[in-house]
XYZ file of C-alpha atoms in Angstrom:
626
model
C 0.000 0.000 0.000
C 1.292 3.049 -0.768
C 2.555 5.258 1.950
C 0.100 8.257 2.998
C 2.867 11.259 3.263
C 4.991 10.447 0.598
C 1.664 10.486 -1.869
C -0.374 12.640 0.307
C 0.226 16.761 -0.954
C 0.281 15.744 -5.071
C -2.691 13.934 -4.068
C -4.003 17.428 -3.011
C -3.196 18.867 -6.374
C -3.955 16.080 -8.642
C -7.918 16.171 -6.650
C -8.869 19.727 -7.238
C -7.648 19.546 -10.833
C -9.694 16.184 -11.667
C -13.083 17.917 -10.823
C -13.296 19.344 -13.616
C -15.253 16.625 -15.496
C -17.293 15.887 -12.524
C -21.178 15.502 -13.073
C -24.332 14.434 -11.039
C -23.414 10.469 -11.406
C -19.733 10.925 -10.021
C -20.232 13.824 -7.558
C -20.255 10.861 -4.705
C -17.240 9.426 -5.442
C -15.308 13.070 -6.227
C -15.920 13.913 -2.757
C -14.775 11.146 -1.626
C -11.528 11.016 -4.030
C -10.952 14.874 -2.765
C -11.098 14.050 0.493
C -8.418 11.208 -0.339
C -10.984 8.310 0.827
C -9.594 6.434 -1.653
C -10.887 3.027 -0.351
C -14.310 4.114 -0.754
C -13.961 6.325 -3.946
C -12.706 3.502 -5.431
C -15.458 1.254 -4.696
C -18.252 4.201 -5.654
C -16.414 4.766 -9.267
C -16.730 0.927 -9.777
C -20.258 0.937 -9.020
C -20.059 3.182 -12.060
C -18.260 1.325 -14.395
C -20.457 -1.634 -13.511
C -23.322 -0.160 -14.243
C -22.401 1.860 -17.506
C -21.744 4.942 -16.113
C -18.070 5.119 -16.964
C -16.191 7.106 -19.261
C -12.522 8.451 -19.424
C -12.614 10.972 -16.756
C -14.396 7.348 -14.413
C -11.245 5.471 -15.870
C -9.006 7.793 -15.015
C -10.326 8.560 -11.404
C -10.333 5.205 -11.009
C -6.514 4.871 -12.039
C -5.720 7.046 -9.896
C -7.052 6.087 -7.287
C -5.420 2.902 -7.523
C -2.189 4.564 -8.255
C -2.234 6.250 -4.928
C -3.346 2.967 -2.889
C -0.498 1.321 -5.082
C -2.116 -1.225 -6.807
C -0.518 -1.318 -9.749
C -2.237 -4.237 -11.121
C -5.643 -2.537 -10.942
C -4.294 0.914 -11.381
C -2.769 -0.514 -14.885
C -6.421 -1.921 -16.057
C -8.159 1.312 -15.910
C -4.908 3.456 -17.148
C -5.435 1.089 -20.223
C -9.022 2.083 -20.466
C -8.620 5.569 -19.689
C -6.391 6.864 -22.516
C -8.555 5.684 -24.855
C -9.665 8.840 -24.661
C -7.069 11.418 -24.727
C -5.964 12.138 -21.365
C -3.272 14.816 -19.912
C 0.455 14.035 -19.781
C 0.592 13.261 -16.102
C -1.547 10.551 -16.806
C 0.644 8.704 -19.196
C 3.632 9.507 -16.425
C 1.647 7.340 -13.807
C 0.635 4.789 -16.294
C 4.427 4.133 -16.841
C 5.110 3.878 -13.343
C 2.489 1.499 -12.340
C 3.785 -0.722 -15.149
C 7.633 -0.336 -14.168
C 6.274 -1.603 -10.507
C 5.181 -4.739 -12.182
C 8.313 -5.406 -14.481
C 6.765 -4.245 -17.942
C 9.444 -2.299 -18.810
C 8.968 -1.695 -22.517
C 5.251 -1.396 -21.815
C 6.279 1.387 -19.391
C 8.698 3.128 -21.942
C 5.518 3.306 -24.784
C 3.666 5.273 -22.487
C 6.592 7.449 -21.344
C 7.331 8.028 -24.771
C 3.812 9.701 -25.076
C 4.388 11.470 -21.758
C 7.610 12.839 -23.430
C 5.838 14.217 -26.299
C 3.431 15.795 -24.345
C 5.564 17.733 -22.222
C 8.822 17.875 -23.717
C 9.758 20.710 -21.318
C 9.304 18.643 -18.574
C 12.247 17.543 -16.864
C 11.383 14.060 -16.506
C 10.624 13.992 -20.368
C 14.208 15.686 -21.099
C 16.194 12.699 -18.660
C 13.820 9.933 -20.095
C 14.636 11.375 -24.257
C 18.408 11.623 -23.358
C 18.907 7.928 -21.649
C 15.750 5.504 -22.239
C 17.221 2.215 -22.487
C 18.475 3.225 -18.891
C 17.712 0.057 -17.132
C 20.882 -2.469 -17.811
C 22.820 0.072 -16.707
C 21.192 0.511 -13.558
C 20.197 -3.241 -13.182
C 24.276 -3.618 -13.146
C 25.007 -0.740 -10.822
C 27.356 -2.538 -7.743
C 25.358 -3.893 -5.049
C 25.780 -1.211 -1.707
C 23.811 -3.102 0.846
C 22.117 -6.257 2.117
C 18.240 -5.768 3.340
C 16.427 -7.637 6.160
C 12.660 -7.004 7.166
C 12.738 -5.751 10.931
C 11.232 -8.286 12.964
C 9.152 -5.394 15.016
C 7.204 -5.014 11.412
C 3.585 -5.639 11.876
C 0.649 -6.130 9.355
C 0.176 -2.361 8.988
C 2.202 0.163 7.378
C 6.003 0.691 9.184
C 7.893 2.958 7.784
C 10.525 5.731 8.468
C 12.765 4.846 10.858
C 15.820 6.663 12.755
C 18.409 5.387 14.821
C 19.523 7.831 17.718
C 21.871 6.492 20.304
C 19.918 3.065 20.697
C 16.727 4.100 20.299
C 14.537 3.703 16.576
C 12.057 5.791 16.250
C 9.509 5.367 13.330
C 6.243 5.469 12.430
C 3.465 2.735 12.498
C -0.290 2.470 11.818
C -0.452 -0.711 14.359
C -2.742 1.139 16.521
C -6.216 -0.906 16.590
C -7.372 1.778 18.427
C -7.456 4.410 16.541
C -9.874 5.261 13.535
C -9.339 4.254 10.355
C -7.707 6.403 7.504
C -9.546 6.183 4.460
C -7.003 6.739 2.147
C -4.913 3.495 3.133
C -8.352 1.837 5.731
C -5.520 1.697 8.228
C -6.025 3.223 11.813
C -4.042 6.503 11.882
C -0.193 6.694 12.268
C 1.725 6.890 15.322
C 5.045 7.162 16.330
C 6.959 4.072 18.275
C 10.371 3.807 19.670
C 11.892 0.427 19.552
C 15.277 -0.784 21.736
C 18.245 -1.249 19.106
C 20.015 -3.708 21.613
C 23.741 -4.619 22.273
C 23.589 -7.994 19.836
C 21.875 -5.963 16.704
C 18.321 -7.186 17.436
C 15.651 -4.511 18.066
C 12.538 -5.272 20.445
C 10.238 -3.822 22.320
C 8.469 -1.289 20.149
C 6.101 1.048 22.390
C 4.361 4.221 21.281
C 5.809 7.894 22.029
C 2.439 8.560 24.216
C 3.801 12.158 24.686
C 3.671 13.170 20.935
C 0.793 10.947 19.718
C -2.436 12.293 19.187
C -5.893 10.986 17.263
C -4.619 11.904 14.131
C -1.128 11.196 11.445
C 2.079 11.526 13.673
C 5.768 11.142 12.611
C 8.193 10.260 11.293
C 11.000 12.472 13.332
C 14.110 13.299 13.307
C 16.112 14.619 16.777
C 19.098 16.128 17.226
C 22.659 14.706 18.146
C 22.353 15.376 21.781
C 18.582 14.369 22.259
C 17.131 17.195 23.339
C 15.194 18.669 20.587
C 13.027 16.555 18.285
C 11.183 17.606 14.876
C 7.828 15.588 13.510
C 5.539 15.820 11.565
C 1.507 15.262 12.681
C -1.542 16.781 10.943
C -2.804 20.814 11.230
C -5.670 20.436 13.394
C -2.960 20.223 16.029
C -2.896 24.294 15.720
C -6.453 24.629 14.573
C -4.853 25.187 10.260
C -7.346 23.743 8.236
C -9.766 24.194 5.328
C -13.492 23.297 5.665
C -15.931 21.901 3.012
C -19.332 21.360 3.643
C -20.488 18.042 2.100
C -24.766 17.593 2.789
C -25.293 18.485 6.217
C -21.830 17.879 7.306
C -18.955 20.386 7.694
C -15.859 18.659 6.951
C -12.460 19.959 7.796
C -9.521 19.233 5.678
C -6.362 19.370 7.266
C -2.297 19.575 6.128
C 0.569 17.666 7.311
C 2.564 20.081 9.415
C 5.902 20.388 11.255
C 6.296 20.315 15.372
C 8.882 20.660 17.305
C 9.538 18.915 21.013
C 12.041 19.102 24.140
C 13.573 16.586 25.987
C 12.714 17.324 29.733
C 13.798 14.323 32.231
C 12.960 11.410 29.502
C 9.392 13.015 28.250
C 9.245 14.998 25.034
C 7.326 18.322 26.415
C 6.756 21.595 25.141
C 5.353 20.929 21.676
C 5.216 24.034 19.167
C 4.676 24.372 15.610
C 7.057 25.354 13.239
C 6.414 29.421 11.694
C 6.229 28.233 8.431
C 3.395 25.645 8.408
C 0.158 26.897 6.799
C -3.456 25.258 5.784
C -2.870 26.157 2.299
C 0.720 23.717 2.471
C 1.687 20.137 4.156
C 5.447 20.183 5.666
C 6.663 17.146 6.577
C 9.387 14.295 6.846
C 11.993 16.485 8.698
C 15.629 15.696 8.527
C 18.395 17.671 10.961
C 21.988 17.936 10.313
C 24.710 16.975 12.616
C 25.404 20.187 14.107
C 21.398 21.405 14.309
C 22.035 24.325 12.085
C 19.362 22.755 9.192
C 16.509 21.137 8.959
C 15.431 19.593 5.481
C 11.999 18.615 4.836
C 9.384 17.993 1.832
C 6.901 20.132 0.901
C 4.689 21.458 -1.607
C 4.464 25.059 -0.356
C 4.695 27.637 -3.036
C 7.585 27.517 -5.247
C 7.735 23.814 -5.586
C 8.596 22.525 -8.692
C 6.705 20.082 -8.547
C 3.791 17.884 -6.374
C 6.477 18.021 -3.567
C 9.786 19.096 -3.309
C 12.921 18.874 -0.828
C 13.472 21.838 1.199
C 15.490 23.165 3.917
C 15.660 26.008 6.607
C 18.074 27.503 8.698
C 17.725 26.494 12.520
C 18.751 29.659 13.965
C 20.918 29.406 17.436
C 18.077 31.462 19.219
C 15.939 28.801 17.886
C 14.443 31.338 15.317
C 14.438 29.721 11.926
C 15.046 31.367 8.541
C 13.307 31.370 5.679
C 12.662 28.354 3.599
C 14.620 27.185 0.043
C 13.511 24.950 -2.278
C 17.235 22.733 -3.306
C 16.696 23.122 -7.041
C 16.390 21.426 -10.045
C 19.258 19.084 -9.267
C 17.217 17.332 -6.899
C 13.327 17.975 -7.427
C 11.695 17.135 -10.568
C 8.426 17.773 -11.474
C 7.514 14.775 -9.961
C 7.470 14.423 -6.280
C 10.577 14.113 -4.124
C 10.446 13.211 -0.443
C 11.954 11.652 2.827
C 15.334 13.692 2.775
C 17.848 12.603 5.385
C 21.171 13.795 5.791
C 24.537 12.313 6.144
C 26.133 13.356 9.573
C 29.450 14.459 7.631
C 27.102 16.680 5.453
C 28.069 14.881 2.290
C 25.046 13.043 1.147
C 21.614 13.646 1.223
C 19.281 10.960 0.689
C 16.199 11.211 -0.662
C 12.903 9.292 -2.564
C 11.619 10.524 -5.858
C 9.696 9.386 -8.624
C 10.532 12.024 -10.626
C 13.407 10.323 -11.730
C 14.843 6.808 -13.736
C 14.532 4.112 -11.607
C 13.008 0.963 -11.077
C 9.133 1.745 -10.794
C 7.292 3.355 -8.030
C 9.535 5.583 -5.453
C 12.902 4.980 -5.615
C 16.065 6.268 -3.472
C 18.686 8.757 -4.022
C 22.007 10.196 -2.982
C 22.603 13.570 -3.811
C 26.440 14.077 -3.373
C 26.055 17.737 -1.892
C 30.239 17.958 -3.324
C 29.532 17.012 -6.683
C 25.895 18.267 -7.156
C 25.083 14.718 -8.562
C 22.043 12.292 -7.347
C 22.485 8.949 -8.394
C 20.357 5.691 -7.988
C 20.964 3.481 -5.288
C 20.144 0.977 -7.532
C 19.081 -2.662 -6.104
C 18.238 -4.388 -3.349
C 17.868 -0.841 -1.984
C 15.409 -0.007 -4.331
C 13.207 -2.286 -6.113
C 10.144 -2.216 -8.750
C 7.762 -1.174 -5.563
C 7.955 2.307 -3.739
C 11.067 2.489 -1.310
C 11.748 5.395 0.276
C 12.682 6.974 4.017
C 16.207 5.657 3.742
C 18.624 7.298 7.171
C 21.983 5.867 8.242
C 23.510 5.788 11.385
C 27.418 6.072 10.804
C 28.425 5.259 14.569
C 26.077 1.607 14.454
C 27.699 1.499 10.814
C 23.943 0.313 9.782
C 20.806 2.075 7.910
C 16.981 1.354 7.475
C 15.056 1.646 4.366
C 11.390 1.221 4.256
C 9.403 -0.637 1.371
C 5.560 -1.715 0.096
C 8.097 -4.642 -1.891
C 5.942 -6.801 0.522
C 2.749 -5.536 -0.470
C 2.498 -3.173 3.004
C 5.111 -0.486 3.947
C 7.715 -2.223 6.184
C 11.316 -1.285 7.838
C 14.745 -2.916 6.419
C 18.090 -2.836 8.097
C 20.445 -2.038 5.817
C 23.726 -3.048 6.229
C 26.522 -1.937 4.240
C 28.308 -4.251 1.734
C 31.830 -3.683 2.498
C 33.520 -2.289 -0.777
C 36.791 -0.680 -2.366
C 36.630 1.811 -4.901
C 39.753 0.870 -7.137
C 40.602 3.690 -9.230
C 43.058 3.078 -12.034
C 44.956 5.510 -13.521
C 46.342 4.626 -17.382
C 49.804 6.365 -18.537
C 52.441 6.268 -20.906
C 54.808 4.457 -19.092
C 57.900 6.506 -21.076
C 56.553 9.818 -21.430
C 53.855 9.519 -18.338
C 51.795 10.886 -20.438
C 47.680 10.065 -19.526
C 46.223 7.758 -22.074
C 42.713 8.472 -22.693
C 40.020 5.734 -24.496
C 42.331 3.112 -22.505
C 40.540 -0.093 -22.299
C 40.411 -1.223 -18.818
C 39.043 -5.212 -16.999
C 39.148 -5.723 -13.491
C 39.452 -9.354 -12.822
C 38.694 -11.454 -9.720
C 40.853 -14.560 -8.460
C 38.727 -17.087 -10.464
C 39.738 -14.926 -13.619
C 36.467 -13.621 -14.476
C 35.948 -10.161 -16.154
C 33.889 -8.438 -13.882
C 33.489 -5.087 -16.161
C 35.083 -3.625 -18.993
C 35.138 0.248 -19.516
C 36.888 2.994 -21.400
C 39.726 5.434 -18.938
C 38.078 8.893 -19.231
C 40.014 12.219 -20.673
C 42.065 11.895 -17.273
C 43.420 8.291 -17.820
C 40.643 6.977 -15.072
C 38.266 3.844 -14.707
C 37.005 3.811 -11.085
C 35.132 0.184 -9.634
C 33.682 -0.268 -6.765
C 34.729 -4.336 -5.725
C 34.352 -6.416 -2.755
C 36.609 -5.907 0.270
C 38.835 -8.843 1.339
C 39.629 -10.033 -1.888
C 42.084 -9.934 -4.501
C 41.777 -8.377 -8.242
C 43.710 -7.595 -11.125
C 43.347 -4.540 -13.687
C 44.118 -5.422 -17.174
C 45.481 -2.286 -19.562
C 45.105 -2.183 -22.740
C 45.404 0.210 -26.177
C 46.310 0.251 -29.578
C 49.990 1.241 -30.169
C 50.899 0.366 -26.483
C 51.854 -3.305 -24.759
C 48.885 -4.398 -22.611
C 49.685 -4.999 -19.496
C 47.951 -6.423 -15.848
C 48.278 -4.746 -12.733
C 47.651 -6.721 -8.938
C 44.860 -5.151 -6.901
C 45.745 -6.419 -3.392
C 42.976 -7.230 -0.909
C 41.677 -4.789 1.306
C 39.135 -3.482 3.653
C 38.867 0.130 1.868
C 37.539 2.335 1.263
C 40.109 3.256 -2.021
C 42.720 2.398 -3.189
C 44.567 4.135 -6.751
C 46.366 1.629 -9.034
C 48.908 3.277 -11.498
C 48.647 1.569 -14.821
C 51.760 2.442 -17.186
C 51.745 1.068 -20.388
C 55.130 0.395 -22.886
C 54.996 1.236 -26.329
C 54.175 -1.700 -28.006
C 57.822 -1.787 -29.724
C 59.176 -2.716 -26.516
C 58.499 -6.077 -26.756
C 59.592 -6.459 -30.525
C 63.294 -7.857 -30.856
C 65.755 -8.735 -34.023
C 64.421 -12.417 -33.870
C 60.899 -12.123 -32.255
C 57.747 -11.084 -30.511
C 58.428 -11.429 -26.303
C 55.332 -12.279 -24.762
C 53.933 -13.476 -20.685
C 53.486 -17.430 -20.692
C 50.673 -18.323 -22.674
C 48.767 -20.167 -20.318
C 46.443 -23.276 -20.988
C 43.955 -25.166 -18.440
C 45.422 -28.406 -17.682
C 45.457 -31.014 -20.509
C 43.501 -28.231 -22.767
C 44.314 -26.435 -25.744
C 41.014 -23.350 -25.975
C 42.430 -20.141 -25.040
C 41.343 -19.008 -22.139
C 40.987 -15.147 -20.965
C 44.228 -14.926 -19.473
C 45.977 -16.531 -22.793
C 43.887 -13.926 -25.059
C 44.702 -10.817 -23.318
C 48.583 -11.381 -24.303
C 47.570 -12.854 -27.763
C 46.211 -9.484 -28.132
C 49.672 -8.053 -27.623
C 50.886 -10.157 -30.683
C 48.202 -8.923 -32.843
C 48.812 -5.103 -32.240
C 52.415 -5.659 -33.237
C 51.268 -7.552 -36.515
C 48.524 -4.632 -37.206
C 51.893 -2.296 -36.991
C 54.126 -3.722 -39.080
C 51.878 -5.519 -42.283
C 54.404 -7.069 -43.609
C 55.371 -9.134 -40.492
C 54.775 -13.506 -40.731
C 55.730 -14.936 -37.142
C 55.408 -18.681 -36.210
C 53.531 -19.852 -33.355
C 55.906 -22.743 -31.529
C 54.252 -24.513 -28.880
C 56.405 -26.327 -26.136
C 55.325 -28.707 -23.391
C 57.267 -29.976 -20.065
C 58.622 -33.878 -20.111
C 56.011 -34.879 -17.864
C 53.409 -37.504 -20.298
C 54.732 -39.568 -23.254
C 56.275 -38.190 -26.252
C 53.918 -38.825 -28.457
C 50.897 -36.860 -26.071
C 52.955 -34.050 -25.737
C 53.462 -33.450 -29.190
C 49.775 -34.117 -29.815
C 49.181 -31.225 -27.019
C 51.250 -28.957 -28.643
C 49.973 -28.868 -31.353
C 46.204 -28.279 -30.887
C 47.738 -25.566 -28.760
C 49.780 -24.191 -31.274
C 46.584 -24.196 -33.593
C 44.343 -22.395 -31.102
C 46.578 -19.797 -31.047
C 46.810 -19.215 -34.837
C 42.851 -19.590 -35.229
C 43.076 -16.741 -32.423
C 45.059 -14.605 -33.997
C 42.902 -15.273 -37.545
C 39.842 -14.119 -35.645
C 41.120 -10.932 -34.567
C 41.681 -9.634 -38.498
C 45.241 -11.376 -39.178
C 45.610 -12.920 -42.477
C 46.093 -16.615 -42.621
C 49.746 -16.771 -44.269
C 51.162 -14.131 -41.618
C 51.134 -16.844 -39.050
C 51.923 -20.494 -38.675
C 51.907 -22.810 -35.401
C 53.997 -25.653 -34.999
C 54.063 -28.060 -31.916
C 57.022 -29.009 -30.445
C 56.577 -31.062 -27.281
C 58.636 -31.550 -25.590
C 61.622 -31.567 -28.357
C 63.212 -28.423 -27.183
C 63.470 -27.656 -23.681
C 64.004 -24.319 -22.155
C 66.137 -26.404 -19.325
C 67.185 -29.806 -19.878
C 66.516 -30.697 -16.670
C 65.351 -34.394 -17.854
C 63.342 -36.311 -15.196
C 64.744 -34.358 -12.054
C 62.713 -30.974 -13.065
C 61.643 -29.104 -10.210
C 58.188 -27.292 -10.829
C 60.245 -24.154 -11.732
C 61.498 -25.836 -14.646
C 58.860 -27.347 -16.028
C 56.845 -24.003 -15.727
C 59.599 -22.257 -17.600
C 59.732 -25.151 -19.962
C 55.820 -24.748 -20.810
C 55.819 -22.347 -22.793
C 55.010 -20.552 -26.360
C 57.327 -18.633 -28.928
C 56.829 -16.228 -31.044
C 59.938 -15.979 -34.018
C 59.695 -13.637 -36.473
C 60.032 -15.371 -40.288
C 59.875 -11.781 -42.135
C 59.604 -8.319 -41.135
């Protein structure tokens, strides 16, 4: 189900603007929708469509409706029906994202295709025009963290949790006891405080009495030394809210809206609204840096750019606050962006937004506040559900993430992957000159290619790998000798690898073509990776000089008979000419020849120690013509 503040102000919007087409038969279930009853909208607009009453704008309502409980499947359905009739360009956006969160991919990219054409000025339409096969990509971004469901998850909706000292605050709809939302049918949030205990386990979730009330509270955010906390709860809290008289009732309409709480001997007590909540606006999902000096929130006050936008404010040292900016276009979209949380170094600010590529639904994001960049957390993180209300607590070394993946909003603990970021740098290993367009493999211990790129106008590749084990960077570019480079374990976080590469001459002499053991798997003649990445030496020198013929001789230790060695040889010394075929050599530069165990390196006869025989394994390159 989808999560009520993270939908809740562009559901505000989206209402007033759908009225529009409203008549007699749907004025029930627009009330309803407007008043973000969505449970029982729903079911009133169905009565509609069962009884022939339905048209576009029913479809649509209906969609939409679904789209904010997030039921994809059903929301889907009558998204298909609806733009049968031509329907604005929003409508195509959530179509596409209700098919991303079930996996229909190139469905999803039809209909933001459409979206794109309608709104070509729209931010979303400009990042989905410049990149929309953007999915391998970001199916093969490096994994950052392993999930688990909290076990203090219940059946209702759980969902943005904080870590401060070992308490975890979040918030939870578990409360049986209070009245039932109708957007979600769940009783009204609350906000609980679980024990994160010495072994990693957290127990013993029990409701923050103090700040609960009969309406939406949390989620929070408190300050390092745990006197001040920041929530959010709903408006009627300081009497802010619109009224709408529906029949004889007089309905009152409220926002989400910031408070703010102090710590006085264990009991949060003097609870005051922040100046800059409104009727007119929600304010919510509060975030404060390390040092108390900013909160960040979302909102969709005026001067959004969208449904809802990340903002922040000045927390003034008289405990004044300043006024609120909206953080730009290089974080909000014209979709809606929520649930910022801060890094306690100030360096990363996380945040949800659907406004963006990602996997379907709400997906999370770390703005790099150095480099101005947000990038997608990619998976298990995120998935094709909403996930959102991601915090991490550096001293625990541990994070939370919350999730409808299950089908209601729970609570992960995240725990870090532990990783390296191996940056190589590629040079001219004469002139030290930085070679650019550098082909560059990193290479784990079973001597698989984990990824290939190209070193950037500074000589770089940067990969993020594993901690604790062993890799190896293999160079390579036209003109030069390709070369491989150890990548010792580690626990991190970086390490640099210089990567200096010979001009390919260097390994050219009067009488032939010097190259690293040509290694074969035991009793095998294929080429394996290894074997191909200094065969590729061999054809670079034959693309530089054309009129060069080498032959290929293949040697063997004295360990088997004669007559197998030779055999052996021989298939090896024709895998490597077929190689060197494929890559674009003609046939009569290059000949193989296998000579067993005829010439040895050593002749070290039957008392070789392993040294020998390695250096008596081996292949030669002569040259026959230059």
């Amino acid at each position: 189900m989808r999560n009520t503040y993270i939908s809740l102000l562009s559901a505000l919007v989206i209402s007033t603007a759908s009225m529009s087409a409203q008549n007699k038969d749907t004025q029930k279930a627009d009330k309803l929708f407007k008043r973000l009853e969505y449970v029982s909208a729903a079911q009133e607009y169905l009565k509609l469509a069962e009884n022939g009453k339905a048209d576009g704008y029913v479809h649509k309502q209906l969609a939409d409706t679904y789209y904010h409980m997030f039921n994809a499947t059903e929301a889907t359905k009558w998204y298909a029906k609806a733009i049968e009739t031509p329907q604005d360009a929003e409508t195509y956006f959530r179509y596409a994202q209700m098919l991303k969160a079930q996996g229909k991919y190139e469905e999803a990219n039809k209909q933001m295709k459409t979206f794109a054409s309608k709104a070509p000025n729209d931010q979303r339409s400009k990042e989905f025009n410049a990149n929309p096969n953007y999915l391998p990509k970001l199916m093969d971004k490096q994994k950052q963290y392993d999930l688990k469901a909290l076990d203090i998850n219940s059946d209702k909706s759980d969902f943005g949790a904080v870590l401060h000292q070992n308490g975890l605050y979040f918030a939870s709809a578990r409360n049986g006891a209070k009245k039932n939302y109708g957007w979600t049918d769940e009783p009204f949030l609350d906000i609980y405080k679980a024990t994160h205990n010495v072994d990693g386990t957290i127990t013993n979730a029990e409701p923050v009495t103090e700040l609960n009330s009969k309406w939406h509270d949390g989620p929070v955010t408190i300050s390092k030394d745990g006197n001040t906390i920041y929530f959010a709860s709903e408006s009627f809290k300081e009497k802010l809210y619109e009224k709408e008289k529906v029949s004889s009732t007089t309905l009152k309409m409220s926002q989400v809206n910031l408070f703010k709480a102090t710590n006085t001997n264990g009991k949060w007590t003097n609870i005051t609204p922040l100046p800059f909540n409104s009727k007119e606006y929600s304010t919510s999902n509060p975030s404060l840096s390390n040092d108390g000096q900013t909160l960040y929130f979302s909102s969709n006050m005026p001067g959004s750019m969208g449904g809802i936008d990340i903002w922040k404010v000045a927390v003034n040292q008289d405990g004044s606050f300043g006024t609120p900016e909206n953080l730009g276009s290089k974080i909000n979209t014209e979709g809606d962006e929520s649930f910022p949380f801060i890094s306690e170094d100030n360096k990363m600010l996380y945040f949800a937004s659907n406004g963006r590529p990602g996997f379907g639904g709400y997906d999370v994001f770390a703005f790099d506040m150095n480099k101005g960049e947000a990038t997608n957390m990619g998976k298990p993180v995120n998935s094709e559900k909403d996930d959102f209300a991601f915090t991490f607590n550096k001293e625990k070394n541990i994070g939370f993430v919350s999730s409808n993946r299950g089908g209601v909003d729970n609570i992960y603990l995240a725990t870090p992957v532990c990783g390296v970021e191996v940056m190589t740098i590629v040079t001219d290993a004469k002139t030290g000159a930085i070679l650019a367009n550098a082909k560059v493999a990193i290479v784990d211990e079973k001597k698989n290619v984990i990824s290939t790129e190209m070193s950037n106008a500074k000589g770089e590749v940067t990969y993020y790998v594993e901690c604790d084990k062993a890799y190896t960077i293999q160079a390579s570019k036209d003109g030069y000798e390709s070369n491989t480079f150890p990548v010792a374990s580690s626990k991190g976080p970086s390490k640099k690898i210089d990567a200096p590469l010979n001009p390919i001459e260097v390994i050219v002499t009067e009488t032939e073509i010097i190259l690293n053991p040509i290694f074969f798997e035991f009793n095998k003649s294929n080429i394996n990776q290894e074997g191909a990445f200094e065969l590729d030496k061999l054809v670079q020198v034959l693309k530089n000089n054309p009129n060069m013929v080498i032959l290929a001789k293949s040697h063997t230790d004295n360990r088997g008979s004669d007559k197998y060695n030779m055999s052996l040889s021989d298939r090896r010394a024709k895998s490597t000419v077929q190689y060197i075929i494929s890559k674009g050599i003609a046939a009569d530069r290059i000949s193989g020849k296998g000579m067993g165990e005829s010439e040895p390196k050593v002749d070290c006869k039957d008392k070789c120690t392993e040294e020998q025989h390695a250096q008596n394994r081996r292949s030669e390159f002569l040259i026959v013509k230059k």
